XYZ file of C-alpha atoms in Angstrom:
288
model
C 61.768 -37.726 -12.641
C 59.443 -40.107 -15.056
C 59.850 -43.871 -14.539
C 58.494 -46.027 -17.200
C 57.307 -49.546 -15.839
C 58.444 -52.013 -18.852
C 56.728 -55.579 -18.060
C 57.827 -58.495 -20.579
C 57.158 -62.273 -21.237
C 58.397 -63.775 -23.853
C 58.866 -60.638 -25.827
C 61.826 -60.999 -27.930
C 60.230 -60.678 -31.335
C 59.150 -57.124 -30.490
C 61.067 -55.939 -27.652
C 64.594 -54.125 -29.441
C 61.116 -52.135 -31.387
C 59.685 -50.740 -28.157
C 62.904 -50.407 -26.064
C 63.851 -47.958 -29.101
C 61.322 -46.246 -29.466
C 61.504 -45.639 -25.571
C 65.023 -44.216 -26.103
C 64.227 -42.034 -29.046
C 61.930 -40.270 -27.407
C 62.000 -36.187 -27.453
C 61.445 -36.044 -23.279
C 65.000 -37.431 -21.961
C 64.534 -37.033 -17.937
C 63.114 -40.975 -17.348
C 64.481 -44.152 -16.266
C 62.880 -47.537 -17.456
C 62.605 -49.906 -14.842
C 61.834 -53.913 -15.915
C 60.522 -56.567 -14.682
C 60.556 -59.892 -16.608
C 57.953 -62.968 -15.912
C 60.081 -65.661 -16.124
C 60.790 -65.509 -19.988
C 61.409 -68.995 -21.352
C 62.868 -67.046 -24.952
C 65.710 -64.006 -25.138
C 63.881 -61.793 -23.506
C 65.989 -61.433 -20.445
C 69.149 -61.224 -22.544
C 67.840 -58.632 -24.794
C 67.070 -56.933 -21.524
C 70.653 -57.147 -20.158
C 71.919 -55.978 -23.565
C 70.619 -52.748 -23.145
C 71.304 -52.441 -19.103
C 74.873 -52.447 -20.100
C 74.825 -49.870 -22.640
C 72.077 -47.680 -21.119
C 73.117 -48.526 -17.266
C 72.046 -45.087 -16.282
C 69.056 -45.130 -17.686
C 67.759 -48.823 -17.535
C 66.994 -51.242 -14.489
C 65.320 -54.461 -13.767
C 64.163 -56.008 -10.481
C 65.253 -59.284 -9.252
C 62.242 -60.341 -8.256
C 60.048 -63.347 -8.887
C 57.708 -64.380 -11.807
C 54.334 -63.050 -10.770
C 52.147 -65.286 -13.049
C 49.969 -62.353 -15.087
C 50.606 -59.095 -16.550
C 48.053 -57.532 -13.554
C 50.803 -58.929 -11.401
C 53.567 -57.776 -13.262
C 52.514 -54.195 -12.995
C 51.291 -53.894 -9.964
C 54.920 -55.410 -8.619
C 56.253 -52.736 -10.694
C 54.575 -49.460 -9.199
C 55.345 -51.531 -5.765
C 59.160 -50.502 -6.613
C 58.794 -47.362 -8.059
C 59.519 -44.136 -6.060
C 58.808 -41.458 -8.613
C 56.969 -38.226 -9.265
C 55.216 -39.813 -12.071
C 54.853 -43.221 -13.532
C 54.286 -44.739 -17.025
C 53.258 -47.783 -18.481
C 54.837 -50.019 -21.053
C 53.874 -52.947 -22.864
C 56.821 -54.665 -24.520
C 55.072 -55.335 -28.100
C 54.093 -51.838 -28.363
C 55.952 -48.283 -30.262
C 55.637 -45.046 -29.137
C 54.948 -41.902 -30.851
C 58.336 -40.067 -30.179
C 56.298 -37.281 -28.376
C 54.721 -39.322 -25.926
C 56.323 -38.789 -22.573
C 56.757 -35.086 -23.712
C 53.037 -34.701 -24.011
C 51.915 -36.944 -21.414
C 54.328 -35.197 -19.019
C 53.095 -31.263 -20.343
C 49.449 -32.842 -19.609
C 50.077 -33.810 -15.930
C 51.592 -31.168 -15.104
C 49.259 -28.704 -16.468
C 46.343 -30.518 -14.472
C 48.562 -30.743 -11.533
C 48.507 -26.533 -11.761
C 45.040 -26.772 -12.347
C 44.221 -28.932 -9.364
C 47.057 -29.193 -7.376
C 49.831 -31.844 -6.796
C 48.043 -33.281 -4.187
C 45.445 -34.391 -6.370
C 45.343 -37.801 -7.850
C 45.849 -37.495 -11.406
C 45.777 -40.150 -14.648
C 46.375 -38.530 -17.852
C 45.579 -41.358 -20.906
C 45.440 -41.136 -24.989
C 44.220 -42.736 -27.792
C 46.175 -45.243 -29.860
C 46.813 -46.223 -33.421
C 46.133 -49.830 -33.581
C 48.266 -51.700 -35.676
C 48.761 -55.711 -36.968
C 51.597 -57.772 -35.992
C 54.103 -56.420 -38.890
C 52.933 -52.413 -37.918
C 50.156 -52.214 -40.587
C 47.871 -49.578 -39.337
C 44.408 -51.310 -39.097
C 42.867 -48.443 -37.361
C 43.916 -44.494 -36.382
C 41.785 -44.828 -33.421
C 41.950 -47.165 -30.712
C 38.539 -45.351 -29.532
C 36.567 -45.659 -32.908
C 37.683 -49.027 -33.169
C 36.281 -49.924 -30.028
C 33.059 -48.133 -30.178
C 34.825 -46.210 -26.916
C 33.757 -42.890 -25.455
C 36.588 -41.289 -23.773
C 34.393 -38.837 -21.918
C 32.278 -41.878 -20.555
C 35.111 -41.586 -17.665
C 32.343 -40.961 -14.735
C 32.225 -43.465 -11.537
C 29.156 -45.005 -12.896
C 30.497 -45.241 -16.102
C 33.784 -47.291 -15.404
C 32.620 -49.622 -12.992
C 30.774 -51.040 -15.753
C 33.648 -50.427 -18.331
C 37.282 -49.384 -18.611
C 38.385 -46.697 -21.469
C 41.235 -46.510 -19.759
C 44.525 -48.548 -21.667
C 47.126 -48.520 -19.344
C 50.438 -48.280 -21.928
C 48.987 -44.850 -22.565
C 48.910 -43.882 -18.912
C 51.208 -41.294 -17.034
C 50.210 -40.909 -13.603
C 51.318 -38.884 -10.571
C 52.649 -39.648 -7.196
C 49.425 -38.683 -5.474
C 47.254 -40.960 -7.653
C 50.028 -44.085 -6.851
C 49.812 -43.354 -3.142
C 46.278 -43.174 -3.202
C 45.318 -46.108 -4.795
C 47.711 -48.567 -2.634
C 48.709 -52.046 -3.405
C 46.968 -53.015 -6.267
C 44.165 -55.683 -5.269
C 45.025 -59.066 -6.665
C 40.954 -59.553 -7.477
C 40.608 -56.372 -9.620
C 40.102 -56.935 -13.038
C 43.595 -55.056 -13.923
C 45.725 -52.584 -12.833
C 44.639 -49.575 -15.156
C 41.061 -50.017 -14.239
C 41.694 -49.952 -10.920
C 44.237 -46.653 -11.251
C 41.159 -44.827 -13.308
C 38.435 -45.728 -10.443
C 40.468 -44.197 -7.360
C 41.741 -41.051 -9.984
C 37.641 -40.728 -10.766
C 36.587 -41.109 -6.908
C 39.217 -38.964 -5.527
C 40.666 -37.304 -8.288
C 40.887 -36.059 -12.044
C 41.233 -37.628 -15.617
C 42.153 -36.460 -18.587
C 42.566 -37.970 -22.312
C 44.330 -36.543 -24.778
C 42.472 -37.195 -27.998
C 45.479 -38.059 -30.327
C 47.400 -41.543 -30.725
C 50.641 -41.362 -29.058
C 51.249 -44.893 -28.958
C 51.072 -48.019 -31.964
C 49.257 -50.526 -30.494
C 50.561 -53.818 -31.942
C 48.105 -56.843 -32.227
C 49.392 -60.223 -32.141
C 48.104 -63.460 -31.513
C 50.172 -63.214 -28.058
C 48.538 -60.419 -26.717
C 47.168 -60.895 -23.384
C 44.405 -57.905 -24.099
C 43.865 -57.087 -27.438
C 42.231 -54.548 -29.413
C 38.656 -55.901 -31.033
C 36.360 -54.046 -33.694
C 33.509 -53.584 -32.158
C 31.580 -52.591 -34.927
C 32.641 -55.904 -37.126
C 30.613 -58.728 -37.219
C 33.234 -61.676 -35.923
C 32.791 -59.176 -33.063
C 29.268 -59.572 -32.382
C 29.145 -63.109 -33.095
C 31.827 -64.153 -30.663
C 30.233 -62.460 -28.361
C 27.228 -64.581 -28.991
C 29.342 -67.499 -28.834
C 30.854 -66.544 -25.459
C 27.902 -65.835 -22.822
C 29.091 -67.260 -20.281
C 32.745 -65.605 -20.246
C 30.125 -61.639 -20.813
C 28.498 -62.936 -17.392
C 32.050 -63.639 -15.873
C 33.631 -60.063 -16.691
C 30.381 -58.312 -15.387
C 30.773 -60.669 -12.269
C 33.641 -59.838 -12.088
C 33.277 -55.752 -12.362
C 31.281 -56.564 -9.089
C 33.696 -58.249 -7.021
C 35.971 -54.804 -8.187
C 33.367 -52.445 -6.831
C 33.090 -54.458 -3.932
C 36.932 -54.161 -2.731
C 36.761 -50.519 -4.061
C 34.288 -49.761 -1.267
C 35.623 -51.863 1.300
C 38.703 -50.126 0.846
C 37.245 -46.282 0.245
C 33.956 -45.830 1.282
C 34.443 -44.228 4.032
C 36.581 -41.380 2.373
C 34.288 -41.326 -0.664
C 32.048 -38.064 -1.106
C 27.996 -38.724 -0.735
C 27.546 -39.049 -4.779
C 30.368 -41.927 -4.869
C 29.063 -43.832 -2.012
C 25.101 -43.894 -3.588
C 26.899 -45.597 -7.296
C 28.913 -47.709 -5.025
C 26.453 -49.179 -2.969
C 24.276 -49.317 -5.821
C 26.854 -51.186 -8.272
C 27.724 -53.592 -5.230
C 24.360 -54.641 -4.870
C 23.200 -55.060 -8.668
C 24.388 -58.379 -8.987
C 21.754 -59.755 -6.127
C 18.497 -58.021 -7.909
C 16.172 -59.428 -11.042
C 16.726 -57.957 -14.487
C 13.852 -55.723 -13.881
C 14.937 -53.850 -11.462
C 18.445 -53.564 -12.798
C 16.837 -52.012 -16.002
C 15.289 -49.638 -12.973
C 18.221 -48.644 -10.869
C 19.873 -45.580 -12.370
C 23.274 -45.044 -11.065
């Protein structure tokens, strides 16, 4: 059985969108599982609309606001029990193939490499304005993203990784343990223990329209536009932030699996930990 992890806030405007396209998908065997933040709009009744005329095939936890969409989804896979897991944003629409392919994916790799391996299968996405206007095919070329930069050394630096295009397996969830409330979010974190200890693959089509809003929490940017650059510019200190941040990830990463981590993974970790204490010399020096 698939479980997708729905986590809303506020969503009404674009929730009925995404819950449809959820249940007009070509795959039937999944369950959607929700977990609101403490919605101050209709969100929750939209929500209990469709638990009463899906009740077999929709659920939400009781539990409490968790303050960030990190949180959300990381409470989520906490109450999840299944073979494999997907993630939802509510604002989003999905190709009506996407579990279908997602799921053939997975399961391929998981003959490939075995179900005991950890495995995160991920796609590209069609990014689209608030009203569904396609601004760009590719969520990739958009971002100036390489989706086989996907080595250890690679995404400690940088996640390629967008988590509403994720399926992932029971092996991968079980792996990577409670989510750590310092990681920099919860896909990220999924894609560093699934490159560490396991496999994974992208599937280099859109299956997913990736609205943009001025709600988003994480947003799509063109990379290659000049309002890009310039903001950038403008925002120093928050660049110097994420990378410190990226840090204190690698940090708990090793705390957590260094031990268990092959020879090659413990030299980038150990390297990557310790970046942030040298000069920008010997940064430029270090090759991980």
């Amino acid at each position: 059985m698939i479980t997708v992890l729905l986590a809303t806030y506020n969503g009404e405007k674009y929730l009925d969108k995404q819950i449809n396209s959820l249940l007009s998908q070509t795959y039937k065997d999944f369950n959607i599982l929700i977990h609101d933040d403490g919605s101050s709009d209709n969100t929750v009744g939209i929500i209990n609309d469709y638990i009463t005329k899906y009740p077999d095939k929709i659920s939400r936890t009781d539990a409490p606001a968790t303050g960030s969409s990190k949180a959300n989804f990381s409470l989520l896979l906490s109450r999840c029990d299944s073979d494999y897991i997907m993630f939802c944003d509510q604002d989003d629409v999905w190709f009506p193939q996407k579990i279908e392919k997602s799921f053939e994916k997975i399961k391929q790799a998981e003959e490939d490499y075995g179900k005991e391996t950890p495995i995160l299968v991920h796609s590209d996405l069609t990014v689209t304005d608030k009203n569904m206007h396609t601004i760009a095919h590719s969520f990739f070329e958009y971002q100036k993203l390489n989706a086989n930069r996907s080595k250890l050394s690679n995404l400690l630096v940088q996640n390629c990784i967008t988590g509403c295009t994720c399926i992932i397996n029971r092996a991968l969830k079980e792996k990577s343990g409670e989510i750590p409330k310092e990681c920099a979010m919860h896909d990220w974190w999924l894609g560093l223990v699934a490159v560490m200890f396991g496999k994974i693959i992208f599937i280099d089509e859109p299956l997913i329209y990736y609205r943009q809003h001025g709600d988003n929490s994480v947003g799509a940017k063109n990379a290659g536009g000049l309002s890009y650059v310039s903001n950038k510019l403008k925002s120093l200190n928050r660049v110097k932030a994420d990378y410190l941040a990226t840090y204190v990830q690698a940090r708990i990463l090793r705390q957590r699996f260094i031990k268990e981590a092959d020879g090659q993974s413990q030299r980038i970790l150990n390297a990557y930990c310790n970046m942030s204490e040298l000069g920008k010399i010997k940064k430029i020096k270090l090759k991980i």
